[in-house]
Amino acid sequence: MRRERNFVFLRVKKDGDSVIRYLLSKIDFHHHFDEELIGFMERDIKEEKIIFIPTSPDEKATTQKYVEETLRFFEKAQIYFKKSVTLYSDMDPEAMSKEIKGASVLYLMGGNTLRQYDFIVHHNLQSVLKEFKGVVIGISAGAINMCRKAVLTPIHEVEEVHLYNGLDLVSFSVEVHFERSNKIHEQMVLNIAGKLDNELYCISDFSAIRLDDHDHMSVIGGGVYKVSGNEILKLS
């Protein structure tokens, strides 16, 4: 029996035709934020097949380590998938597309953002990801790549700001691992926002954005911000 928690939940259709999207910076087995996140996921996720899209598709041992950690997180939430598939570089692109089409959850992993993006593009997976119906979870690098305009900053693995066309699974951009008290970080996102033609949200560790199939946004945790003009506004 699944645990009940005292949270207010939006209407969620679990008929296979809806798309729920999660964008996260970081999860932790012992952080209070995870309890709230789990409360949403218990109601969103169909426990059929989860597909992992790695950031190190050539490094199977490293990727498998993080896949197993993630599956343990879901098991903690009493979410047990019947099947788990990880996409690697040596898989046939048609086989990858078939696996994605048959999944209930897509999990875009964290790590090397550009390597993940290049892997997706090289195997022509953009369309099948865009057409996917189910739950899409992007963490860190995965959340960045989900955006219409992806933003990669020196806070992460690059020396200069990179702006590029992402997967367009959400209509805005995100900056992950955001530090509200870091003035350099704050000024950087303000500068970036002025270069974008879409909204920019900042997600601190242990916080997340959830979008339902009507693009209604739910804020999970206490560290999600919207950049508006010259201000960084905390959302609740």
PDB file of C-alpha atoms in Angstrom:
ATOM      1  CA  MET A   1       0.000   0.000   0.000  1.00  0.00           C
ATOM      2  CA  ARG A   2       1.321   3.418  -0.915  1.00  0.00           C
ATOM      3  CA  ARG A   3       1.792   6.081   1.706  1.00  0.00           C
ATOM      4  CA  GLU A   4      -0.536   9.047   1.814  1.00  0.00           C
ATOM      5  CA  ARG A   5       0.896  12.508   2.388  1.00  0.00           C
ATOM      6  CA  ASN A   6      -0.672  15.828   3.180  1.00  0.00           C
ATOM      7  CA  PHE A   7      -0.108  17.540  -0.174  1.00  0.00           C
ATOM      8  CA  VAL A   8      -2.539  19.114  -2.607  1.00  0.00           C
ATOM      9  CA  PHE A   9      -2.345  17.521  -6.062  1.00  0.00           C
ATOM     10  CA  LEU A  10      -3.514  18.679  -9.437  1.00  0.00           C
ATOM     11  CA  ARG A  11      -5.698  16.501 -11.614  1.00  0.00           C
ATOM     12  CA  VAL A  12      -3.500  13.996 -13.422  1.00  0.00           C
ATOM     13  CA  LYS A  13      -4.603  11.790 -16.308  1.00  0.00           C
ATOM     14  CA  LYS A  14      -2.857   8.421 -16.238  1.00  0.00           C
ATOM     15  CA  ASP A  15      -4.414   7.180 -19.466  1.00  0.00           C
ATOM     16  CA  GLY A  16      -1.207   7.117 -21.496  1.00  0.00           C
ATOM     17  CA  ASP A  17      -2.131  10.188 -23.549  1.00  0.00           C
ATOM     18  CA  SER A  18      -0.851  12.879 -21.180  1.00  0.00           C
ATOM     19  CA  VAL A  19       2.645  14.267 -20.729  1.00  0.00           C
ATOM     20  CA  ILE A  20       4.019  15.144 -17.299  1.00  0.00           C
ATOM     21  CA  ARG A  21       7.425  16.816 -17.177  1.00  0.00           C
ATOM     22  CA  TYR A  22       9.773  17.189 -14.222  1.00  0.00           C
ATOM     23  CA  LEU A  23      12.856  19.421 -14.233  1.00  0.00           C
ATOM     24  CA  LEU A  24      15.217  18.994 -11.283  1.00  0.00           C
ATOM     25  CA  SER A  25      18.691  20.008 -10.157  1.00  0.00           C
ATOM     26  CA  LYS A  26      19.416  17.283  -7.618  1.00  0.00           C
ATOM     27  CA  ILE A  27      17.745  14.620  -5.524  1.00  0.00           C
ATOM     28  CA  ASP A  28      18.955  13.131  -2.270  1.00  0.00           C
ATOM     29  CA  PHE A  29      17.822  10.052  -0.395  1.00  0.00           C
ATOM     30  CA  HIS A  30      17.531  11.858   2.938  1.00  0.00           C
ATOM     31  CA  HIS A  31      16.363  15.376   2.045  1.00  0.00           C
ATOM     32  CA  HIS A  32      12.841  16.512   3.006  1.00  0.00           C
ATOM     33  CA  PHE A  33      12.278  17.769  -0.552  1.00  0.00           C
ATOM     34  CA  ASP A  34      12.293  14.207  -1.802  1.00  0.00           C
ATOM     35  CA  GLU A  35       9.215  13.368   0.261  1.00  0.00           C
ATOM     36  CA  GLU A  36       7.243  16.063  -1.547  1.00  0.00           C
ATOM     37  CA  LEU A  37       8.625  15.024  -4.922  1.00  0.00           C
ATOM     38  CA  ILE A  38       7.731  11.400  -4.257  1.00  0.00           C
ATOM     39  CA  GLY A  39       4.190  12.429  -3.390  1.00  0.00           C
ATOM     40  CA  PHE A  40       3.707  13.791  -6.898  1.00  0.00           C
ATOM     41  CA  MET A  41       5.532  10.972  -8.667  1.00  0.00           C
ATOM     42  CA  GLU A  42       3.496   8.274  -6.933  1.00  0.00           C
ATOM     43  CA  ARG A  43       0.426   9.661  -8.650  1.00  0.00           C
ATOM     44  CA  ASP A  44       1.993  10.456 -12.016  1.00  0.00           C
ATOM     45  CA  ILE A  45       4.056   7.393 -12.803  1.00  0.00           C
ATOM     46  CA  LYS A  46       2.838   4.178 -14.384  1.00  0.00           C
ATOM     47  CA  GLU A  47       5.150   1.394 -13.244  1.00  0.00           C
ATOM     48  CA  GLU A  48       5.774  -0.140 -16.634  1.00  0.00           C
ATOM     49  CA  LYS A  49       9.036   0.671 -18.453  1.00  0.00           C
ATOM     50  CA  ILE A  50      11.557   3.407 -17.680  1.00  0.00           C
ATOM     51  CA  ILE A  51      14.118   4.515 -20.282  1.00  0.00           C
ATOM     52  CA  PHE A  52      17.372   6.096 -19.130  1.00  0.00           C
ATOM     53  CA  ILE A  53      19.096   8.524 -21.524  1.00  0.00           C
ATOM     54  CA  PRO A  54      22.646   8.952 -20.225  1.00  0.00           C
ATOM     55  CA  THR A  55      25.211  11.716 -20.477  1.00  0.00           C
ATOM     56  CA  SER A  56      27.992   9.159 -20.856  1.00  0.00           C
ATOM     57  CA  PRO A  57      26.519   6.762 -23.423  1.00  0.00           C
ATOM     58  CA  ASP A  58      29.896   5.112 -24.041  1.00  0.00           C
ATOM     59  CA  GLU A  59      30.675   4.505 -20.364  1.00  0.00           C
ATOM     60  CA  LYS A  60      28.397   1.638 -19.404  1.00  0.00           C
ATOM     61  CA  ALA A  61      29.821   0.888 -15.971  1.00  0.00           C
ATOM     62  CA  THR A  62      29.590   4.505 -14.799  1.00  0.00           C
ATOM     63  CA  THR A  63      26.136   4.972 -16.271  1.00  0.00           C
ATOM     64  CA  GLN A  64      24.835   1.728 -14.762  1.00  0.00           C
ATOM     65  CA  LYS A  65      25.993   2.850 -11.315  1.00  0.00           C
ATOM     66  CA  TYR A  66      23.786   5.958 -11.503  1.00  0.00           C
ATOM     67  CA  VAL A  67      20.918   4.025 -13.060  1.00  0.00           C
ATOM     68  CA  GLU A  68      20.922   1.662 -10.093  1.00  0.00           C
ATOM     69  CA  GLU A  69      21.024   4.590  -7.650  1.00  0.00           C
ATOM     70  CA  THR A  70      18.033   6.155  -9.375  1.00  0.00           C
ATOM     71  CA  LEU A  71      16.063   2.923  -9.334  1.00  0.00           C
ATOM     72  CA  ARG A  72      16.740   2.664  -5.599  1.00  0.00           C
ATOM     73  CA  PHE A  73      15.288   6.152  -5.198  1.00  0.00           C
ATOM     74  CA  PHE A  74      12.112   5.046  -6.971  1.00  0.00           C
ATOM     75  CA  GLU A  75      11.954   1.898  -4.872  1.00  0.00           C
ATOM     76  CA  LYS A  76      12.145   4.086  -1.770  1.00  0.00           C
ATOM     77  CA  ALA A  77       9.040   5.778  -3.177  1.00  0.00           C
ATOM     78  CA  GLN A  78       7.445   2.337  -3.640  1.00  0.00           C
ATOM     79  CA  ILE A  79       7.650   2.748  -7.411  1.00  0.00           C
ATOM     80  CA  TYR A  80       8.806  -0.525  -8.965  1.00  0.00           C
ATOM     81  CA  PHE A  81       9.255  -0.588 -12.726  1.00  0.00           C
ATOM     82  CA  LYS A  82       8.606  -3.816 -14.579  1.00  0.00           C
ATOM     83  CA  LYS A  83      11.405  -3.036 -17.009  1.00  0.00           C
ATOM     84  CA  SER A  84      14.387  -0.673 -17.160  1.00  0.00           C
ATOM     85  CA  VAL A  85      16.312   0.077 -20.365  1.00  0.00           C
ATOM     86  CA  THR A  86      19.385   2.282 -20.755  1.00  0.00           C
ATOM     87  CA  LEU A  87      20.258   3.659 -24.181  1.00  0.00           C
ATOM     88  CA  TYR A  88      23.908   3.306 -25.173  1.00  0.00           C
ATOM     89  CA  SER A  89      25.892   4.406 -28.214  1.00  0.00           C
ATOM     90  CA  ASP A  90      26.144   0.898 -29.622  1.00  0.00           C
ATOM     91  CA  MET A  91      22.361   0.501 -29.891  1.00  0.00           C
ATOM     92  CA  ASP A  92      20.598   0.780 -33.224  1.00  0.00           C
ATOM     93  CA  PRO A  93      18.706   4.122 -33.548  1.00  0.00           C
ATOM     94  CA  GLU A  94      15.532   2.344 -34.643  1.00  0.00           C
ATOM     95  CA  ALA A  95      15.722   0.100 -31.592  1.00  0.00           C
ATOM     96  CA  MET A  96      16.146   3.182 -29.394  1.00  0.00           C
ATOM     97  CA  SER A  97      13.066   4.806 -30.905  1.00  0.00           C
ATOM     98  CA  LYS A  98      11.050   1.634 -30.388  1.00  0.00           C
ATOM     99  CA  GLU A  99      12.097   1.444 -26.735  1.00  0.00           C
ATOM    100  CA  ILE A 100      11.125   5.077 -26.155  1.00  0.00           C
ATOM    101  CA  LYS A 101       7.721   4.652 -27.784  1.00  0.00           C
ATOM    102  CA  GLY A 102       6.963   1.735 -25.503  1.00  0.00           C
ATOM    103  CA  ALA A 103       8.014   3.453 -22.275  1.00  0.00           C
ATOM    104  CA  SER A 104       5.947   5.023 -19.514  1.00  0.00           C
ATOM    105  CA  VAL A 105       8.833   7.139 -18.122  1.00  0.00           C
ATOM    106  CA  LEU A 106      11.828   8.797 -19.775  1.00  0.00           C
ATOM    107  CA  TYR A 107      14.687   9.793 -17.490  1.00  0.00           C
ATOM    108  CA  LEU A 108      17.269  12.209 -18.906  1.00  0.00           C
ATOM    109  CA  MET A 109      20.244  11.769 -16.631  1.00  0.00           C
ATOM    110  CA  GLY A 110      22.657  14.328 -15.203  1.00  0.00           C
ATOM    111  CA  GLY A 111      26.321  14.741 -16.119  1.00  0.00           C
ATOM    112  CA  ASN A 112      27.838  16.025 -19.347  1.00  0.00           C
ATOM    113  CA  THR A 113      25.110  18.181 -20.891  1.00  0.00           C
ATOM    114  CA  LEU A 114      26.512  18.582 -24.385  1.00  0.00           C
ATOM    115  CA  ARG A 115      27.481  14.937 -24.695  1.00  0.00           C
ATOM    116  CA  GLN A 116      23.907  13.906 -23.901  1.00  0.00           C
ATOM    117  CA  TYR A 117      22.523  16.383 -26.414  1.00  0.00           C
ATOM    118  CA  ASP A 118      24.939  15.211 -29.131  1.00  0.00           C
ATOM    119  CA  PHE A 119      23.997  11.598 -28.413  1.00  0.00           C
ATOM    120  CA  ILE A 120      20.300  12.373 -28.873  1.00  0.00           C
ATOM    121  CA  VAL A 121      20.859  14.346 -32.076  1.00  0.00           C
ATOM    122  CA  HIS A 122      23.316  11.833 -33.548  1.00  0.00           C
ATOM    123  CA  HIS A 123      20.748   9.057 -33.164  1.00  0.00           C
ATOM    124  CA  ASN A 124      17.864  11.206 -34.481  1.00  0.00           C
ATOM    125  CA  LEU A 125      15.811  10.891 -31.295  1.00  0.00           C
ATOM    126  CA  GLN A 126      14.478  14.462 -31.175  1.00  0.00           C
ATOM    127  CA  SER A 127      11.162  13.676 -32.864  1.00  0.00           C
ATOM    128  CA  VAL A 128      10.363  10.570 -30.860  1.00  0.00           C
ATOM    129  CA  LEU A 129      11.146  12.450 -27.640  1.00  0.00           C
ATOM    130  CA  LYS A 130       8.945  15.345 -28.719  1.00  0.00           C
ATOM    131  CA  GLU A 131       6.057  12.988 -29.509  1.00  0.00           C
ATOM    132  CA  PHE A 132       6.412  10.912 -26.343  1.00  0.00           C
ATOM    133  CA  LYS A 133       3.342  10.538 -24.111  1.00  0.00           C
ATOM    134  CA  GLY A 134       4.122   9.745 -20.490  1.00  0.00           C
ATOM    135  CA  VAL A 135       6.328  11.120 -17.733  1.00  0.00           C
ATOM    136  CA  VAL A 136       9.594  12.851 -18.672  1.00  0.00           C
ATOM    137  CA  ILE A 137      12.115  13.516 -15.912  1.00  0.00           C
ATOM    138  CA  GLY A 138      15.208  15.632 -16.529  1.00  0.00           C
ATOM    139  CA  ILE A 139      17.793  16.105 -13.805  1.00  0.00           C
ATOM    140  CA  SER A 140      20.567  18.705 -14.092  1.00  0.00           C
ATOM    141  CA  ALA A 141      21.977  18.171 -17.624  1.00  0.00           C
ATOM    142  CA  GLY A 142      18.770  16.414 -18.627  1.00  0.00           C
ATOM    143  CA  ALA A 143      16.640  19.334 -17.428  1.00  0.00           C
ATOM    144  CA  ILE A 144      18.770  21.783 -19.404  1.00  0.00           C
ATOM    145  CA  ASN A 145      18.432  19.766 -22.598  1.00  0.00           C
ATOM    146  CA  MET A 146      14.639  19.487 -22.215  1.00  0.00           C
ATOM    147  CA  CYS A 147      14.259  23.228 -22.803  1.00  0.00           C
ATOM    148  CA  ARG A 148      13.349  25.043 -26.014  1.00  0.00           C
ATOM    149  CA  LYS A 149      16.513  27.137 -25.658  1.00  0.00           C
ATOM    150  CA  ALA A 150      19.132  25.324 -23.607  1.00  0.00           C
ATOM    151  CA  VAL A 151      21.371  27.404 -21.344  1.00  0.00           C
ATOM    152  CA  LEU A 152      24.719  25.993 -20.258  1.00  0.00           C
ATOM    153  CA  THR A 153      26.751  28.250 -17.953  1.00  0.00           C
ATOM    154  CA  PRO A 154      30.244  28.283 -16.384  1.00  0.00           C
ATOM    155  CA  ILE A 155      28.610  27.093 -13.170  1.00  0.00           C
ATOM    156  CA  HIS A 156      28.532  23.741 -14.937  1.00  0.00           C
ATOM    157  CA  GLU A 157      31.113  22.081 -17.200  1.00  0.00           C
ATOM    158  CA  VAL A 158      31.902  24.886 -19.669  1.00  0.00           C
ATOM    159  CA  GLU A 159      34.069  28.003 -19.564  1.00  0.00           C
ATOM    160  CA  GLU A 160      31.635  30.290 -21.390  1.00  0.00           C
ATOM    161  CA  VAL A 161      27.858  30.548 -21.616  1.00  0.00           C
ATOM    162  CA  HIS A 162      26.379  28.284 -24.297  1.00  0.00           C
ATOM    163  CA  LEU A 163      22.941  28.965 -25.751  1.00  0.00           C
ATOM    164  CA  TYR A 164      21.620  26.351 -28.171  1.00  0.00           C
ATOM    165  CA  ASN A 165      18.349  24.910 -29.404  1.00  0.00           C
ATOM    166  CA  GLY A 166      17.320  22.221 -26.958  1.00  0.00           C
ATOM    167  CA  LEU A 167      14.781  19.413 -27.295  1.00  0.00           C
ATOM    168  CA  ASP A 168      11.796  21.770 -26.944  1.00  0.00           C
ATOM    169  CA  LEU A 169       9.988  19.567 -24.435  1.00  0.00           C
ATOM    170  CA  VAL A 170       9.226  22.693 -22.396  1.00  0.00           C
ATOM    171  CA  SER A 171       8.799  26.239 -23.697  1.00  0.00           C
ATOM    172  CA  PHE A 172      11.207  27.934 -21.292  1.00  0.00           C
ATOM    173  CA  SER A 173      14.859  27.759 -20.218  1.00  0.00           C
ATOM    174  CA  VAL A 174      16.312  26.722 -16.871  1.00  0.00           C
ATOM    175  CA  GLU A 175      19.460  27.339 -14.888  1.00  0.00           C
ATOM    176  CA  VAL A 176      20.071  24.421 -12.525  1.00  0.00           C
ATOM    177  CA  HIS A 177      22.055  24.285  -9.262  1.00  0.00           C
ATOM    178  CA  PHE A 178      21.121  27.925  -8.721  1.00  0.00           C
ATOM    179  CA  GLU A 179      22.538  29.673  -5.632  1.00  0.00           C
ATOM    180  CA  ARG A 180      20.299  32.571  -4.601  1.00  0.00           C
ATOM    181  CA  SER A 181      22.921  34.165  -2.324  1.00  0.00           C
ATOM    182  CA  ASN A 182      25.678  33.974  -4.956  1.00  0.00           C
ATOM    183  CA  LYS A 183      25.791  37.471  -6.470  1.00  0.00           C
ATOM    184  CA  ILE A 184      27.939  36.352  -9.398  1.00  0.00           C
ATOM    185  CA  HIS A 185      25.472  33.604 -10.213  1.00  0.00           C
ATOM    186  CA  GLU A 186      22.541  35.987  -9.870  1.00  0.00           C
ATOM    187  CA  GLN A 187      24.086  38.562 -12.205  1.00  0.00           C
ATOM    188  CA  MET A 188      24.925  35.881 -14.734  1.00  0.00           C
ATOM    189  CA  VAL A 189      21.328  34.667 -15.010  1.00  0.00           C
ATOM    190  CA  LEU A 190      20.073  38.239 -15.271  1.00  0.00           C
ATOM    191  CA  ASN A 191      22.453  38.801 -18.194  1.00  0.00           C
ATOM    192  CA  ILE A 192      21.391  35.550 -19.850  1.00  0.00           C
ATOM    193  CA  ALA A 193      17.691  36.310 -19.501  1.00  0.00           C
ATOM    194  CA  GLY A 194      18.178  39.450 -21.578  1.00  0.00           C
ATOM    195  CA  LYS A 195      19.423  37.312 -24.472  1.00  0.00           C
ATOM    196  CA  LEU A 196      16.478  34.895 -24.491  1.00  0.00           C
ATOM    197  CA  ASP A 197      13.124  35.208 -26.212  1.00  0.00           C
ATOM    198  CA  ASN A 198      11.500  32.881 -23.672  1.00  0.00           C
ATOM    199  CA  GLU A 199      11.184  32.737 -19.888  1.00  0.00           C
ATOM    200  CA  LEU A 200      14.099  31.698 -17.684  1.00  0.00           C
ATOM    201  CA  TYR A 201      13.618  29.804 -14.424  1.00  0.00           C
ATOM    202  CA  CYS A 202      16.306  29.009 -11.864  1.00  0.00           C
ATOM    203  CA  ILE A 203      16.164  25.734  -9.941  1.00  0.00           C
ATOM    204  CA  SER A 204      18.220  25.279  -6.783  1.00  0.00           C
ATOM    205  CA  ASP A 205      19.262  21.859  -5.533  1.00  0.00           C
ATOM    206  CA  PHE A 206      16.420  19.936  -3.860  1.00  0.00           C
ATOM    207  CA  SER A 207      13.775  21.837  -5.807  1.00  0.00           C
ATOM    208  CA  ALA A 208      11.887  21.077  -9.005  1.00  0.00           C
ATOM    209  CA  ILE A 209       9.383  22.242 -11.590  1.00  0.00           C
ATOM    210  CA  ARG A 210       6.531  19.965 -12.614  1.00  0.00           C
ATOM    211  CA  LEU A 211       4.356  20.613 -15.667  1.00  0.00           C
ATOM    212  CA  ASP A 212       1.134  18.756 -16.342  1.00  0.00           C
ATOM    213  CA  ASP A 213      -0.369  18.052 -19.754  1.00  0.00           C
ATOM    214  CA  HIS A 214      -1.941  21.532 -19.761  1.00  0.00           C
ATOM    215  CA  ASP A 215       1.438  23.196 -19.030  1.00  0.00           C
ATOM    216  CA  HIS A 216       0.224  24.087 -15.540  1.00  0.00           C
ATOM    217  CA  MET A 217       3.322  24.543 -13.388  1.00  0.00           C
ATOM    218  CA  SER A 218       3.779  23.194  -9.875  1.00  0.00           C
ATOM    219  CA  VAL A 219       6.763  24.261  -7.777  1.00  0.00           C
ATOM    220  CA  ILE A 220       8.276  21.570  -5.568  1.00  0.00           C
ATOM    221  CA  GLY A 221      10.703  22.614  -2.844  1.00  0.00           C
ATOM    222  CA  GLY A 222      11.702  26.103  -1.776  1.00  0.00           C
ATOM    223  CA  GLY A 223      14.239  27.030  -4.427  1.00  0.00           C
ATOM    224  CA  VAL A 224      12.536  27.801  -7.743  1.00  0.00           C
ATOM    225  CA  TYR A 225      12.843  31.323  -9.153  1.00  0.00           C
ATOM    226  CA  LYS A 226      11.667  33.220 -12.218  1.00  0.00           C
ATOM    227  CA  VAL A 227      13.822  35.886 -13.832  1.00  0.00           C
ATOM    228  CA  SER A 228      11.641  38.906 -14.570  1.00  0.00           C
ATOM    229  CA  GLY A 229      13.332  42.038 -15.905  1.00  0.00           C
ATOM    230  CA  ASN A 230      16.069  42.920 -13.452  1.00  0.00           C
ATOM    231  CA  GLU A 231      14.593  40.780 -10.686  1.00  0.00           C
ATOM    232  CA  ILE A 232      14.843  37.172  -9.608  1.00  0.00           C
ATOM    233  CA  LEU A 233      11.492  36.284  -8.055  1.00  0.00           C
ATOM    234  CA  LYS A 234      11.009  33.307  -5.760  1.00  0.00           C
ATOM    235  CA  LEU A 235       8.042  31.126  -6.683  1.00  0.00           C
ATOM    236  CA  SER A 236       5.869  29.206  -4.262  1.00  0.00           C
TER     237      SER A 236
END
